[in-house]
Amino acid sequence: MKKRTIIDYLGITVGSFLIALALTVFLVPNRIAAGGVSGLATVIYYITSFPIGITMLIINIPLFLAGLKIMGTSFGIRTIYGIISLSVFTDLLQPQMTALTDDLLLASIYGGVVGGIGLGIVFRSRGTTGGTDMIASLINYFTGITVGEGLLIADGVVVVLAGIFFNLEVALYAAVTIFITSQTIDVVQEGLNFKKGVLIISDKADEINQMVVNDLNRGITEFEAKGGYTGNRKQVLLCIISRSEVSELKKAVAKIDEEAFVIISNVHEVLGEGFTEIAH
């Protein structure tokens, strides 16, 4: 447990550093206020010249205390550590770093990617840097609006402020950064090792079962289902395969049963025997 805790705090530290790096070399120099507390701090910085890190800390502390009082200890010590780490790294890096590009598109893309990697690492380390997720949780608590909608509102307000105090073009690039950040977070948390989940409904389920096991060397799960329209009972097969095996599976199923009903969907992460070991 102690080793895991040390690794988690190391992850929060590294992630916070990457977020600060994204802010100081891509986003802040190009006035891209990409939502949340950091985006609001960027707007305030250009209006008052007040340090971004300190501004984030000032905004985050009351949010943390409100969340702690209302939502309980779920925010925890990791949150306050993430808040302080991000604030300190940002104010330490800003005087030392210069913008890597003045191209708004490049800045919004790379700022989103680097920041998203940092946030993903923080989240995987069971931490948070405060900001938007706390705001969204408080909005949810007081209004009943979902956390996802709360996130959209919180980020949207900051983007609108950027449009008012900077210009519409910068606000649009901020929206691009928010989208890229969210996608990058998903990649970091779920990994790039995408698989395909396949559901097969067929009157020849036994033959298809044997084909998957023997020819593709994949495990398969079989369960019984009932048609909602016909009331007929059929066997449903579920298996997880790699992307390269999709074409082979479709051809093999069609050869066995041309009337089979096949559903193929993306699976972002598969844990268990034959795939990724479940982390404790």
mmCIF file of C-alpha atoms in Angstrom:
data_model
loop_
_atom_site.group_PDB
_atom_site.id
_atom_site.type_symbol
_atom_site.label_atom_id
_atom_site.label_comp_id
_atom_site.label_asym_id
_atom_site.label_seq_id
_atom_site.Cartn_x
_atom_site.Cartn_y
_atom_site.Cartn_z
ATOM 1 C CA MET A 1 0.000 0.000 0.000
ATOM 2 C CA LYS A 2 2.814 2.413 0.875
ATOM 3 C CA LYS A 3 4.555 1.728 -2.451
ATOM 4 C CA ARG A 4 1.315 2.347 -4.326
ATOM 5 C CA THR A 5 0.803 5.643 -2.470
ATOM 6 C CA ILE A 6 4.321 6.816 -3.337
ATOM 7 C CA ILE A 7 3.755 5.938 -7.004
ATOM 8 C CA ASP A 8 0.437 7.802 -6.971
ATOM 9 C CA TYR A 9 1.979 10.975 -5.555
ATOM 10 C CA LEU A 10 4.833 10.723 -8.047
ATOM 11 C CA GLY A 11 2.242 10.459 -10.813
ATOM 12 C CA ILE A 12 0.354 13.497 -9.525
ATOM 13 C CA THR A 13 3.650 15.423 -9.422
ATOM 14 C CA VAL A 14 4.643 14.462 -12.974
ATOM 15 C CA GLY A 15 1.145 15.124 -14.274
ATOM 16 C CA SER A 16 0.975 18.526 -12.600
ATOM 17 C CA PHE A 17 4.349 19.442 -14.121
ATOM 18 C CA LEU A 18 3.112 18.531 -17.619
ATOM 19 C CA ILE A 19 -0.057 20.585 -17.169
ATOM 20 C CA ALA A 20 2.039 23.546 -16.020
ATOM 21 C CA LEU A 21 4.331 23.043 -19.021
ATOM 22 C CA ALA A 22 1.361 23.082 -21.397
ATOM 23 C CA LEU A 23 0.151 26.307 -19.823
ATOM 24 C CA THR A 24 3.483 28.117 -19.865
ATOM 25 C CA VAL A 25 4.816 27.181 -23.315
ATOM 26 C CA PHE A 26 1.624 26.818 -25.369
ATOM 27 C CA LEU A 27 -1.570 28.187 -23.870
ATOM 28 C CA VAL A 28 -0.882 31.255 -21.722
ATOM 29 C CA PRO A 29 1.549 32.994 -24.156
ATOM 30 C CA ASN A 30 -1.082 32.673 -26.870
ATOM 31 C CA ARG A 31 -3.955 33.775 -24.603
ATOM 32 C CA ILE A 32 -5.737 30.434 -25.009
ATOM 33 C CA ALA A 33 -8.009 30.141 -21.969
ATOM 34 C CA ALA A 34 -8.942 26.479 -22.321
ATOM 35 C CA GLY A 35 -11.672 26.307 -19.706
ATOM 36 C CA GLY A 36 -11.564 25.623 -16.000
ATOM 37 C CA VAL A 37 -9.614 27.424 -13.312
ATOM 38 C CA SER A 38 -6.425 27.606 -15.411
ATOM 39 C CA GLY A 39 -8.357 29.285 -18.218
ATOM 40 C CA LEU A 40 -9.930 31.752 -15.828
ATOM 41 C CA ALA A 41 -6.501 32.441 -14.335
ATOM 42 C CA THR A 42 -5.190 33.117 -17.853
ATOM 43 C CA VAL A 43 -7.893 35.738 -18.453
ATOM 44 C CA ILE A 44 -7.187 37.361 -15.061
ATOM 45 C CA TYR A 45 -3.430 37.345 -15.797
ATOM 46 C CA TYR A 46 -3.864 39.365 -18.989
ATOM 47 C CA ILE A 47 -6.189 41.820 -17.248
ATOM 48 C CA THR A 48 -4.189 42.315 -14.016
ATOM 49 C CA SER A 49 -0.739 40.683 -14.613
ATOM 50 C CA PHE A 50 -1.330 38.706 -11.407
ATOM 51 C CA PRO A 51 0.665 35.412 -11.355
ATOM 52 C CA ILE A 52 -1.296 32.510 -12.827
ATOM 53 C CA GLY A 53 -0.231 29.934 -10.249
ATOM 54 C CA ILE A 54 -1.244 32.083 -7.300
ATOM 55 C CA THR A 55 -4.534 32.925 -9.007
ATOM 56 C CA MET A 56 -5.317 29.240 -9.482
ATOM 57 C CA LEU A 57 -4.486 28.587 -5.839
ATOM 58 C CA ILE A 58 -6.710 31.444 -4.661
ATOM 59 C CA ILE A 59 -9.634 30.181 -6.748
ATOM 60 C CA ASN A 60 -9.109 26.505 -5.929
ATOM 61 C CA ILE A 61 -8.779 26.731 -2.144
ATOM 62 C CA PRO A 62 -12.344 27.948 -1.453
ATOM 63 C CA LEU A 63 -13.661 25.476 -4.033
ATOM 64 C CA PHE A 64 -11.792 22.706 -2.246
ATOM 65 C CA LEU A 65 -13.098 23.764 1.155
ATOM 66 C CA ALA A 66 -16.656 23.976 -0.175
ATOM 67 C CA GLY A 67 -16.304 20.566 -1.784
ATOM 68 C CA LEU A 68 -14.823 19.127 1.394
ATOM 69 C CA LYS A 69 -17.693 20.468 3.474
ATOM 70 C CA ILE A 70 -20.476 19.509 1.095
ATOM 71 C CA MET A 71 -19.164 16.381 -0.635
ATOM 72 C CA GLY A 72 -17.186 14.933 2.263
ATOM 73 C CA THR A 73 -13.589 13.719 2.308
ATOM 74 C CA SER A 74 -13.754 12.290 -1.231
ATOM 75 C CA PHE A 75 -11.698 15.247 -2.499
ATOM 76 C CA GLY A 76 -9.008 14.357 0.026
ATOM 77 C CA ILE A 77 -5.374 15.175 0.530
ATOM 78 C CA ARG A 78 -4.448 14.194 -3.041
ATOM 79 C CA THR A 79 -6.565 17.054 -4.354
ATOM 80 C CA ILE A 80 -4.894 19.703 -2.217
ATOM 81 C CA TYR A 81 -1.504 18.247 -3.180
ATOM 82 C CA GLY A 82 -2.426 18.431 -6.869
ATOM 83 C CA ILE A 83 -3.708 21.996 -6.517
ATOM 84 C CA ILE A 84 -0.527 23.198 -4.815
ATOM 85 C CA SER A 85 1.778 21.278 -7.173
ATOM 86 C CA LEU A 86 0.166 22.747 -10.280
ATOM 87 C CA SER A 87 0.206 26.268 -8.875
ATOM 88 C CA VAL A 88 3.863 26.050 -7.808
ATOM 89 C CA PHE A 89 5.051 24.475 -11.071
ATOM 90 C CA THR A 90 3.188 27.086 -13.137
ATOM 91 C CA ASP A 91 4.707 30.080 -11.354
ATOM 92 C CA LEU A 92 8.164 28.487 -11.336
ATOM 93 C CA LEU A 93 8.110 27.659 -15.045
ATOM 94 C CA GLN A 94 6.512 30.812 -16.446
ATOM 95 C CA PRO A 95 9.510 33.160 -15.926
ATOM 96 C CA GLN A 96 11.875 30.505 -17.281
ATOM 97 C CA MET A 97 9.960 29.343 -20.368
ATOM 98 C CA THR A 98 9.126 31.035 -23.639
ATOM 99 C CA ALA A 99 6.383 30.186 -26.091
ATOM 100 C CA LEU A 100 7.349 27.378 -28.461
ATOM 101 C CA THR A 101 5.040 28.713 -31.168
ATOM 102 C CA ASP A 102 2.892 31.744 -31.872
ATOM 103 C CA ASP A 103 0.672 29.749 -34.234
ATOM 104 C CA LEU A 104 -2.691 29.507 -32.468
ATOM 105 C CA LEU A 105 -3.615 26.192 -34.079
ATOM 106 C CA LEU A 106 -0.339 24.517 -33.118
ATOM 107 C CA ALA A 107 -0.524 25.987 -29.622
ATOM 108 C CA SER A 108 -4.101 24.774 -29.092
ATOM 109 C CA ILE A 109 -3.296 21.271 -30.384
ATOM 110 C CA TYR A 110 -0.056 20.718 -28.512
ATOM 111 C CA GLY A 111 -1.312 22.502 -25.413
ATOM 112 C CA GLY A 112 -4.314 20.171 -25.420
ATOM 113 C CA VAL A 113 -2.186 17.070 -25.922
ATOM 114 C CA VAL A 114 0.457 17.873 -23.285
ATOM 115 C CA GLY A 115 -2.143 19.112 -20.809
ATOM 116 C CA GLY A 116 -4.333 16.074 -21.492
ATOM 117 C CA ILE A 117 -1.425 13.715 -20.876
ATOM 118 C CA GLY A 118 -0.730 15.484 -17.599
ATOM 119 C CA LEU A 119 -4.360 15.341 -16.481
ATOM 120 C CA GLY A 120 -4.631 11.710 -17.544
ATOM 121 C CA ILE A 121 -1.595 10.815 -15.424
ATOM 122 C CA VAL A 122 -3.053 12.699 -12.451
ATOM 123 C CA PHE A 123 -6.394 10.914 -12.797
ATOM 124 C CA ARG A 124 -4.714 7.519 -13.169
ATOM 125 C CA SER A 125 -2.860 8.304 -9.968
ATOM 126 C CA ARG A 126 -6.235 8.780 -8.252
ATOM 127 C CA GLY A 127 -5.655 12.488 -7.883
ATOM 128 C CA THR A 128 -6.989 15.767 -9.245
ATOM 129 C CA THR A 129 -5.713 19.292 -9.710
ATOM 130 C CA GLY A 130 -9.009 20.767 -8.554
ATOM 131 C CA GLY A 131 -10.667 23.275 -10.806
ATOM 132 C CA THR A 132 -13.367 22.277 -13.242
ATOM 133 C CA ASP A 133 -14.211 18.882 -11.745
ATOM 134 C CA MET A 134 -14.829 20.470 -8.332
ATOM 135 C CA ILE A 135 -16.942 23.220 -9.903
ATOM 136 C CA ALA A 136 -18.963 20.608 -11.799
ATOM 137 C CA SER A 137 -19.488 18.571 -8.630
ATOM 138 C CA LEU A 138 -20.730 21.645 -6.754
ATOM 139 C CA ILE A 139 -23.056 22.591 -9.641
ATOM 140 C CA ASN A 140 -24.409 19.045 -9.567
ATOM 141 C CA TYR A 141 -24.935 19.215 -5.795
ATOM 142 C CA PHE A 142 -26.801 22.527 -5.794
ATOM 143 C CA THR A 143 -28.764 22.261 -9.052
ATOM 144 C CA GLY A 144 -29.069 18.571 -9.922
ATOM 145 C CA ILE A 145 -27.379 19.194 -13.278
ATOM 146 C CA THR A 146 -25.212 16.225 -14.252
ATOM 147 C CA VAL A 147 -21.457 16.421 -13.738
ATOM 148 C CA GLY A 148 -20.904 16.222 -17.511
ATOM 149 C CA GLU A 149 -23.244 19.166 -18.086
ATOM 150 C CA GLY A 150 -21.565 20.991 -15.198
ATOM 151 C CA LEU A 151 -18.172 20.541 -16.844
ATOM 152 C CA LEU A 152 -19.563 21.923 -20.098
ATOM 153 C CA ILE A 153 -21.041 24.946 -18.298
ATOM 154 C CA ALA A 154 -17.862 25.673 -16.321
ATOM 155 C CA ASP A 155 -15.607 25.448 -19.366
ATOM 156 C CA GLY A 156 -18.123 27.282 -21.546
ATOM 157 C CA VAL A 157 -18.238 30.280 -19.212
ATOM 158 C CA VAL A 158 -14.434 30.608 -19.331
ATOM 159 C CA VAL A 159 -14.384 30.334 -23.133
ATOM 160 C CA VAL A 160 -17.035 33.061 -23.355
ATOM 161 C CA LEU A 161 -14.936 35.288 -21.071
ATOM 162 C CA ALA A 162 -11.943 34.671 -23.334
ATOM 163 C CA GLY A 163 -14.050 35.746 -26.299
ATOM 164 C CA ILE A 164 -15.089 38.929 -24.476
ATOM 165 C CA PHE A 165 -11.679 39.984 -23.154
ATOM 166 C CA PHE A 166 -9.534 38.664 -26.025
ATOM 167 C CA ASN A 167 -11.342 37.909 -29.271
ATOM 168 C CA LEU A 168 -13.659 35.327 -30.809
ATOM 169 C CA GLU A 169 -10.862 33.579 -32.699
ATOM 170 C CA VAL A 170 -8.898 32.874 -29.515
ATOM 171 C CA ALA A 171 -12.076 31.591 -27.849
ATOM 172 C CA LEU A 172 -12.637 29.165 -30.728
ATOM 173 C CA TYR A 173 -9.090 27.842 -30.385
ATOM 174 C CA ALA A 174 -9.714 27.427 -26.649
ATOM 175 C CA ALA A 175 -12.675 25.194 -27.492
ATOM 176 C CA VAL A 176 -10.383 23.114 -29.738
ATOM 177 C CA THR A 177 -7.934 22.718 -26.853
ATOM 178 C CA ILE A 178 -10.705 21.589 -24.491
ATOM 179 C CA PHE A 179 -11.799 18.912 -26.970
ATOM 180 C CA ILE A 180 -8.256 17.664 -27.589
ATOM 181 C CA THR A 181 -7.534 17.613 -23.854
ATOM 182 C CA SER A 182 -10.600 15.482 -23.129
ATOM 183 C CA GLN A 183 -9.704 13.003 -25.878
ATOM 184 C CA THR A 184 -6.095 12.771 -24.709
ATOM 185 C CA ILE A 185 -7.208 12.123 -21.126
ATOM 186 C CA ASP A 186 -9.276 9.166 -22.371
ATOM 187 C CA VAL A 187 -6.290 7.758 -24.271
ATOM 188 C CA VAL A 188 -4.007 8.023 -21.236
ATOM 189 C CA GLN A 189 -6.567 6.442 -18.918
ATOM 190 C CA GLU A 190 -7.765 3.707 -21.253
ATOM 191 C CA GLY A 191 -4.633 3.088 -23.321
ATOM 192 C CA LEU A 192 -4.120 2.673 -27.063
ATOM 193 C CA ASN A 193 -4.563 -1.081 -27.085
ATOM 194 C CA PHE A 194 -8.080 -0.998 -28.527
ATOM 195 C CA LYS A 195 -9.913 -4.250 -29.139
ATOM 196 C CA LYS A 196 -13.158 -5.197 -30.831
ATOM 197 C CA GLY A 197 -16.111 -6.609 -28.948
ATOM 198 C CA VAL A 198 -18.253 -8.954 -31.072
ATOM 199 C CA LEU A 199 -21.804 -10.167 -30.406
ATOM 200 C CA ILE A 200 -23.048 -12.930 -32.692
ATOM 201 C CA ILE A 201 -26.645 -14.212 -32.797
ATOM 202 C CA SER A 202 -27.002 -17.341 -34.882
ATOM 203 C CA ASP A 203 -28.877 -20.638 -35.198
ATOM 204 C CA LYS A 204 -25.463 -22.225 -35.731
ATOM 205 C CA ALA A 205 -23.880 -20.866 -32.580
ATOM 206 C CA ASP A 206 -22.106 -24.138 -31.739
ATOM 207 C CA GLU A 207 -20.253 -24.195 -35.074
ATOM 208 C CA ILE A 208 -19.257 -20.549 -34.772
ATOM 209 C CA ASN A 209 -18.155 -21.189 -31.185
ATOM 210 C CA GLN A 210 -15.813 -23.958 -32.323
ATOM 211 C CA MET A 211 -14.450 -21.797 -35.146
ATOM 212 C CA VAL A 212 -13.563 -18.920 -32.801
ATOM 213 C CA VAL A 213 -11.933 -21.237 -30.269
ATOM 214 C CA ASN A 214 -10.020 -23.425 -32.747
ATOM 215 C CA ASP A 215 -9.213 -21.083 -35.653
ATOM 216 C CA LEU A 216 -8.845 -17.712 -33.915
ATOM 217 C CA ASN A 217 -7.650 -19.161 -30.628
ATOM 218 C CA ARG A 218 -9.942 -16.824 -28.740
ATOM 219 C CA GLY A 219 -12.142 -17.464 -25.749
ATOM 220 C CA ILE A 220 -15.867 -17.027 -26.184
ATOM 221 C CA THR A 221 -18.881 -16.691 -23.912
ATOM 222 C CA GLU A 222 -22.251 -18.166 -24.824
ATOM 223 C CA PHE A 223 -25.579 -17.175 -23.321
ATOM 224 C CA GLU A 224 -29.245 -17.567 -24.166
ATOM 225 C CA ALA A 225 -31.441 -14.694 -25.331
ATOM 226 C CA LYS A 226 -35.042 -14.237 -26.383
ATOM 227 C CA GLY A 227 -36.121 -12.239 -29.405
ATOM 228 C CA GLY A 228 -38.337 -9.327 -28.386
ATOM 229 C CA TYR A 229 -40.424 -9.503 -31.579
ATOM 230 C CA THR A 230 -40.546 -13.214 -32.390
ATOM 231 C CA GLY A 231 -40.199 -14.612 -28.890
ATOM 232 C CA ASN A 232 -37.758 -17.191 -30.281
ATOM 233 C CA ARG A 233 -34.843 -18.263 -28.151
ATOM 234 C CA LYS A 234 -31.370 -18.137 -29.654
ATOM 235 C CA GLN A 235 -27.788 -18.444 -28.508
ATOM 236 C CA VAL A 236 -25.703 -15.293 -28.335
ATOM 237 C CA LEU A 237 -21.913 -15.428 -28.539
ATOM 238 C CA LEU A 238 -19.610 -12.797 -27.090
ATOM 239 C CA CYS A 239 -15.906 -12.576 -27.852
ATOM 240 C CA ILE A 240 -13.115 -10.001 -27.810
ATOM 241 C CA ILE A 241 -10.720 -9.932 -30.753
ATOM 242 C CA SER A 242 -8.002 -7.679 -32.151
ATOM 243 C CA ARG A 243 -8.681 -5.280 -34.999
ATOM 244 C CA SER A 244 -6.647 -7.424 -37.367
ATOM 245 C CA GLU A 245 -8.943 -10.395 -36.724
ATOM 246 C CA VAL A 246 -12.189 -8.632 -37.624
ATOM 247 C CA SER A 247 -12.104 -9.421 -41.330
ATOM 248 C CA GLU A 248 -11.222 -13.079 -40.733
ATOM 249 C CA LEU A 249 -14.041 -13.450 -38.204
ATOM 250 C CA LYS A 250 -16.656 -11.876 -40.486
ATOM 251 C CA LYS A 251 -15.705 -14.132 -43.385
ATOM 252 C CA ALA A 252 -15.751 -17.228 -41.196
ATOM 253 C CA VAL A 253 -19.148 -16.392 -39.689
ATOM 254 C CA ALA A 254 -20.621 -15.672 -43.124
ATOM 255 C CA LYS A 255 -19.313 -19.025 -44.339
ATOM 256 C CA ILE A 256 -21.031 -20.859 -41.486
ATOM 257 C CA ASP A 257 -24.271 -18.838 -41.321
ATOM 258 C CA GLU A 258 -25.067 -16.103 -43.845
ATOM 259 C CA GLU A 259 -28.095 -15.067 -41.767
ATOM 260 C CA ALA A 260 -26.144 -14.542 -38.556
ATOM 261 C CA PHE A 261 -26.617 -11.201 -36.793
ATOM 262 C CA VAL A 262 -23.228 -9.702 -35.921
ATOM 263 C CA ILE A 263 -22.520 -6.586 -33.847
ATOM 264 C CA ILE A 264 -18.940 -5.254 -33.747
ATOM 265 C CA SER A 265 -18.007 -2.407 -31.416
ATOM 266 C CA ASN A 266 -14.872 -0.698 -30.138
ATOM 267 C CA VAL A 267 -13.565 -1.826 -26.756
ATOM 268 C CA HIS A 268 -11.100 0.611 -25.205
ATOM 269 C CA GLU A 269 -9.679 -1.645 -22.525
ATOM 270 C CA VAL A 270 -9.884 -5.355 -21.780
ATOM 271 C CA LEU A 271 -8.730 -6.692 -18.425
ATOM 272 C CA GLY A 272 -8.381 -10.349 -17.539
ATOM 273 C CA GLU A 273 -6.944 -13.622 -18.758
ATOM 274 C CA GLY A 274 -5.499 -13.428 -22.246
ATOM 275 C CA PHE A 275 -5.410 -9.624 -22.222
ATOM 276 C CA THR A 276 -4.156 -7.008 -19.755
ATOM 277 C CA GLU A 277 -3.680 -8.166 -16.191
ATOM 278 C CA ILE A 278 -6.007 -6.498 -13.715
ATOM 279 C CA ALA A 279 -3.973 -4.054 -11.615
ATOM 280 C CA HIS A 280 -4.541 -4.249 -7.868
#
